[in-house]
Coordinates of C-alpha atoms in Angstrom, one line a residue:
X1 CA -25.8 34.5 16.6
X2 CA -22.7 34.8 14.4
X3 CA -24.5 37.2 12.0
X4 CA -25.6 39.4 14.9
X5 CA -22.0 39.4 16.3
X6 CA -20.6 40.4 13.0
X7 CA -23.1 43.2 12.8
X8 CA -21.7 44.6 16.0
X9 CA -24.2 43.1 18.5
X10 CA -22.4 41.2 21.2
X11 CA -23.8 38.2 23.1
X12 CA -24.5 40.2 26.3
X13 CA -26.9 42.4 24.2
X14 CA -29.0 39.4 23.0
X15 CA -32.0 37.8 24.7
X16 CA -34.0 34.8 23.5
X17 CA -37.7 34.7 24.6
X18 CA -39.5 31.3 24.4
X19 CA -42.9 32.3 22.9
X20 CA -45.0 30.2 25.3
X21 CA -48.3 32.1 25.0
X22 CA -50.2 30.6 28.0
X23 CA -48.5 27.1 27.8
X24 CA -46.3 25.9 30.7
X25 CA -42.8 27.2 31.3
X26 CA -39.8 25.3 30.0
X27 CA -37.4 23.8 32.5
X28 CA -33.7 24.7 32.2
X29 CA -33.1 21.3 30.5
X30 CA -35.8 22.0 28.0
X31 CA -34.5 25.5 27.3
X32 CA -31.1 24.1 26.6
X33 CA -32.5 21.4 24.4
X34 CA -34.6 24.0 22.5
X35 CA -31.8 26.5 21.6
X36 CA -28.9 24.0 21.7
X37 CA -26.2 23.7 24.4
X38 CA -23.7 26.0 22.7
X39 CA -26.2 28.9 22.4
X40 CA -27.6 28.2 25.9
X41 CA -24.1 28.8 27.4
X42 CA -23.7 32.1 25.5
X43 CA -27.2 33.8 25.4
X44 CA -29.8 34.6 28.1
X45 CA -32.9 32.5 27.5
X46 CA -36.2 33.5 29.1
X47 CA -39.6 31.8 29.5
X48 CA -42.3 34.3 28.4
X49 CA -44.6 35.4 31.2
X50 CA -48.2 36.3 30.2
X51 CA -48.7 38.1 33.5
X52 CA -49.9 41.7 33.1
X53 CA -47.0 43.1 35.1
X54 CA -44.5 41.5 32.7
X55 CA -46.1 43.0 29.6
X56 CA -46.5 46.5 28.3
X57 CA -49.8 47.7 26.8
X58 CA -49.4 49.2 23.4
X59 CA -52.9 49.7 22.0
X60 CA -56.1 48.0 21.1
X61 CA -57.1 46.3 17.8
X62 CA -60.3 47.0 15.9
X63 CA -61.7 43.8 17.3
X64 CA -61.1 45.1 20.9
X65 CA -58.1 43.0 21.7
X66 CA -55.6 44.7 24.1
X67 CA -52.2 44.4 22.6
X68 CA -50.0 43.8 25.7
X69 CA -46.5 42.4 24.8
X70 CA -43.6 41.0 26.7
X71 CA -41.7 43.9 28.3
X72 CA -38.3 42.7 27.3
X73 CA -39.4 42.4 23.6
X74 CA -41.0 45.8 23.6
X75 CA -37.9 47.5 24.9
X76 CA -35.6 45.7 22.4
X77 CA -34.1 47.7 19.5
X78 CA -34.2 44.7 17.1
X79 CA -36.8 41.9 17.1
X80 CA -36.4 38.6 15.2
X81 CA -39.1 36.0 15.1
X82 CA -38.6 32.3 14.4
X83 CA -41.0 29.4 14.2
X84 CA -42.7 26.7 12.2
X85 CA -45.8 26.8 10.0
X86 CA -48.6 24.3 9.9
X87 CA -52.4 24.5 9.6
X88 CA -54.1 25.7 12.8
X89 CA -57.7 25.2 13.8
X90 CA -58.0 28.6 15.5
X91 CA -55.9 30.9 13.4
X92 CA -56.0 29.0 10.1
X93 CA -52.2 28.7 10.0
X94 CA -49.4 29.0 12.6
X95 CA -46.1 30.8 12.3
X96 CA -45.6 34.5 11.4
X97 CA -47.4 36.8 13.8
X98 CA -48.2 34.0 16.2
X99 CA -44.7 34.4 17.6
X100 CA -45.9 37.7 18.9
X101 CA -49.7 37.1 19.5
X102 CA -50.2 34.8 21.3
X103 CA -46.5 33.9 21.6
X104 CA -45.3 36.8 23.8
X105 CA -48.6 38.4 24.6
X106 CA -50.4 38.9 27.9
X107 CA -53.2 36.6 29.2
X108 CA -55.8 39.3 28.6
X109 CA -54.6 39.7 25.0
X110 CA -54.6 36.0 24.3
X111 CA -57.9 35.4 25.9
X112 CA -59.7 38.1 24.0
X113 CA -58.2 37.0 20.7
X114 CA -59.1 33.4 21.3
X115 CA -62.6 34.4 22.3
X116 CA -63.2 35.5 18.8
X117 CA -63.5 31.8 17.9
X118 CA -67.0 32.0 19.4
X119 CA -68.0 34.3 16.5
X120 CA -65.6 33.3 13.7
X121 CA -64.4 30.0 12.4
X122 CA -61.1 29.5 10.6
X123 CA -60.4 27.0 7.8
X124 CA -57.1 25.1 8.5
X125 CA -54.5 26.2 6.0
X126 CA -56.1 29.6 5.3
X127 CA -55.2 32.7 7.4
X128 CA -57.9 34.9 5.8
X129 CA -60.1 35.1 8.9
X130 CA -60.9 37.7 11.6
X131 CA -58.9 35.8 14.3
X132 CA -55.7 35.9 12.3
X133 CA -56.4 39.4 11.2
X134 CA -56.7 40.5 14.8
X135 CA -53.3 38.9 15.5
X136 CA -51.7 40.8 12.6
X137 CA -53.1 44.1 13.9
X138 CA -50.5 43.9 16.6
X139 CA -48.0 45.0 14.0
X140 CA -49.6 48.4 14.1
X141 CA -48.1 48.8 17.6
X142 CA -44.9 46.7 17.5
X143 CA -42.5 45.9 14.7
X144 CA -40.8 42.6 13.9
X145 CA -37.6 43.4 12.0
X146 CA -36.9 39.9 10.6
X147 CA -38.6 36.5 10.5
X148 CA -37.4 32.9 9.7
X149 CA -40.2 30.3 9.4
X150 CA -39.9 26.7 8.4
X151 CA -42.2 23.9 7.5
X152 CA -41.1 20.6 9.1
X153 CA -42.4 17.0 9.0
X154 CA -43.3 14.9 11.9
X155 CA -39.6 14.1 12.5
X156 CA -38.6 17.8 12.5
X157 CA -36.9 17.6 9.1
X158 CA -37.1 21.0 7.4
X159 CA -39.1 20.8 4.2
X160 CA -39.3 24.5 3.3
X161 CA -38.1 27.8 4.7
X162 CA -38.8 31.5 4.2
X163 CA -37.1 34.5 5.7
X164 CA -37.6 38.3 5.5
X165 CA -40.5 40.6 6.3
X166 CA -42.9 38.9 8.8
X167 CA -46.0 39.1 6.7
X168 CA -44.4 38.7 3.2
X169 CA -42.2 35.7 4.3
X170 CA -45.2 34.1 6.1
X171 CA -47.4 34.5 3.0
X172 CA -44.8 32.9 0.8
X173 CA -45.0 29.7 2.9
X174 CA -48.7 29.4 3.4
X175 CA -49.5 27.3 0.3
X176 CA -46.5 24.9 1.0
X177 CA -47.6 24.4 4.6
X178 CA -51.2 23.8 3.6
X179 CA -50.3 21.4 0.8
X180 CA -48.2 19.3 3.2
X181 CA -50.8 18.8 5.9
X182 CA -54.3 19.5 4.5
X183 CA -55.4 16.1 3.1
X184 CA -58.3 15.8 0.6
X185 CA -60.7 13.0 1.6
X186 CA -63.7 11.7 -0.4
X187 CA -65.7 10.3 2.5
X188 CA -66.2 10.1 6.3
X189 CA -65.5 6.8 8.1
X190 CA -67.2 4.6 10.6
X191 CA -64.1 4.2 12.7
X192 CA -61.0 6.4 13.0
X193 CA -57.9 5.3 14.9
X194 CA -55.7 8.3 15.7
X195 CA -52.5 9.3 17.4
X196 CA -51.4 12.9 17.8
X197 CA -47.9 11.7 16.6
X198 CA -46.0 11.3 19.9
X199 CA -44.0 13.7 21.9
X200 CA -44.6 16.7 22.1
X201 CA -48.0 16.5 20.4
X202 CA -49.4 14.2 23.1
X203 CA -47.6 15.5 26.2
X204 CA -50.9 16.8 27.5
X205 CA -54.5 16.3 26.6
X206 CA -54.6 20.1 26.0
X207 CA -52.5 19.5 22.9
X208 CA -53.8 16.1 22.0
X209 CA -57.3 17.5 21.5
X210 CA -56.1 18.9 18.2
X211 CA -55.6 15.4 16.8
X212 CA -59.0 14.4 18.2
X213 CA -60.7 17.3 16.4
X214 CA -59.0 16.3 13.1
X215 CA -60.1 12.7 13.6
X216 CA -63.6 13.9 14.2
X217 CA -63.7 15.7 10.9
X218 CA -62.9 12.4 9.2
X219 CA -65.5 10.3 11.1
X220 CA -69.2 10.1 10.4
X221 CA -71.7 11.4 12.9
X222 CA -72.5 8.4 15.2
X223 CA -69.1 6.8 14.4
X224 CA -66.3 5.9 16.7
X225 CA -62.8 7.3 17.4
X226 CA -60.0 5.5 19.2
X227 CA -57.2 7.8 20.2
X228 CA -53.8 6.7 21.6
X229 CA -52.2 9.7 23.4
X230 CA -49.9 9.2 26.3
X231 CA -50.5 12.5 28.1
X232 CA -47.8 12.1 30.8
X233 CA -48.4 15.7 31.8
X234 CA -52.1 15.0 32.4
X235 CA -54.6 17.6 31.1
X236 CA -51.8 20.3 30.7
X237 CA -53.8 23.2 32.0
X238 CA -54.9 23.9 35.6
X239 CA -58.0 25.9 34.6
X240 CA -59.1 23.1 32.2
X241 CA -58.6 20.5 34.9
X242 CA -60.4 22.6 37.6
X243 CA -63.5 22.9 35.4
X244 CA -63.5 19.2 34.4
X245 CA -63.1 18.1 38.0
X246 CA -65.6 20.5 39.7
X247 CA -68.3 21.6 37.3
X248 CA -71.7 19.9 37.4
X249 CA -71.6 18.4 33.9
X250 CA -70.3 19.2 30.4
X251 CA -73.4 21.0 29.3
X252 CA -73.1 23.4 32.3
X253 CA -69.5 24.0 31.3
X254 CA -70.4 24.7 27.6
X255 CA -73.2 27.0 28.5
X256 CA -71.0 29.0 30.9
X257 CA -68.2 29.3 28.3
X258 CA -70.6 30.5 25.7
X259 CA -71.7 33.2 28.1
X260 CA -68.2 34.1 29.2
X261 CA -65.1 32.7 27.4
X262 CA -62.3 31.6 29.6
X263 CA -58.9 30.6 28.3
X264 CA -57.9 27.1 29.2
X265 CA -61.4 26.0 30.0
X266 CA -62.2 26.7 26.3
X267 CA -60.8 23.2 25.4
X268 CA -64.1 21.8 26.8
X269 CA -65.8 23.4 23.9
X270 CA -63.5 21.6 21.5
X271 CA -64.2 18.3 23.3
X272 CA -67.9 19.0 23.2
X273 CA -67.8 19.5 19.4
X274 CA -66.5 16.0 19.1
X275 CA -68.5 14.2 21.8
X276 CA -71.8 15.4 20.4
X277 CA -71.0 13.6 17.2
X278 CA -68.9 10.6 18.0
X279 CA -68.0 8.1 20.7
X280 CA -64.3 8.4 21.8
X281 CA -62.1 5.8 23.3
X282 CA -58.9 7.0 24.9
X283 CA -55.7 4.9 25.5
X284 CA -53.4 7.1 27.7
X285 CA -51.6 7.5 31.0
X286 CA -54.5 9.6 32.4
X287 CA -56.2 8.2 35.5
X288 CA -59.4 6.4 34.6
X289 CA -61.7 8.7 36.7
X290 CA -60.3 11.8 34.9
X291 CA -60.9 10.2 31.4
X292 CA -64.5 9.4 32.4
X293 CA -65.1 12.9 33.8
X294 CA -64.0 14.2 30.4
X295 CA -66.7 12.2 28.8
X296 CA -64.3 9.8 27.1
X297 CA -64.2 6.0 27.4
X298 CA -60.9 4.8 28.9
X299 CA -59.3 1.7 27.4
X300 CA -56.4 -0.4 28.5
X301 CA -55.9 -2.3 25.2
X302 CA -56.1 -0.5 21.8
X303 CA -56.4 -3.8 19.9
X304 CA -59.3 -4.9 22.0
X305 CA -61.1 -1.6 21.5
X306 CA -60.4 -1.8 17.8
X307 CA -61.7 -5.4 17.6
X308 CA -64.9 -4.5 19.4
X309 CA -65.5 -1.4 17.3
X310 CA -65.2 -3.2 14.0
X311 CA -67.6 -6.0 14.9
X312 CA -70.3 -6.2 12.3
X313 CA -70.2 -6.0 8.6
X314 CA -68.8 -3.4 6.2
X315 CA -67.1 -1.0 8.6
X316 CA -65.0 1.7 6.9
X317 CA -61.8 2.5 8.8
X318 CA -59.3 5.4 8.7
X319 CA -55.9 5.4 10.3
X320 CA -54.2 8.7 11.4
X321 CA -50.8 8.1 12.9
X322 CA -49.9 11.8 12.9
X323 CA -53.3 13.3 13.7
X324 CA -52.1 16.6 15.0
X325 CA -50.5 17.3 11.6
X326 CA -53.3 15.8 9.4
X327 CA -56.2 18.1 8.5
X328 CA -58.9 16.2 6.5
X329 CA -60.6 18.3 3.8
X330 CA -64.0 17.0 2.7
X331 CA -65.5 18.0 -0.6

């Protein structure tokens, strides 16, 4: 803020947009916590809206994604992106262009980009994939003048930082982000005990599924996963919840999503990837009926579930206390 003021840009000319994508809005208290009380008093802070009327269509990528971006950002004379970088199952790596797509993009834009995951798979830690390339094509239609990205640990301590041109600065941090969180492993395990890593990684099941998928990569087919994830905000997405509560069964949901991708409900595909290979116990604040409808096994005692799962001889066990930030890499 001080740099902008010194350059002749006063506080009333500055807006901060929280790059929510399609995640829930922040409350006023959360906004203040995010930017800090001093900045919150000085600068207008906005939740991004992915509604079509709040975005401006700028063009279409070669993959057919409509680039529709937050109206306030499009009309700005200067755009600065900030964020953190870590491996990402869908895009390969977060940070960089993700502040724009999906960060401040329309629902249509986000849904079409995410639907590419039906055709293409990313390797966590590597952005060289069509899904990330599609995101970067947004820069053909809207510029980002400056970017600051950081790599942080599970306690939000800054480990590395890079600033400058959005693609060059992002590229400079890729190897550092990957080396921090992509973990080489020599084998799969009979039992994996995983936690997403606490708030905010386990605020909702929508987010906690990331840790579950990472645990699945570490667990043998036919093995067992025990996940402890509080999920005080329940499933975290209304469409996801509607499908789980009303659709006939998981196979029906999967078949329909393969015919027609729907953002939010797509998390059922991620769950199915795991549940077709492993048994999953969940310790959480979710009501027992919801856990069962998800196809998971609710537990009230992690220790009891663990003791039951290791009965028998020679069980190999993996522990993942920060599962959302741990990406196993098998040979």
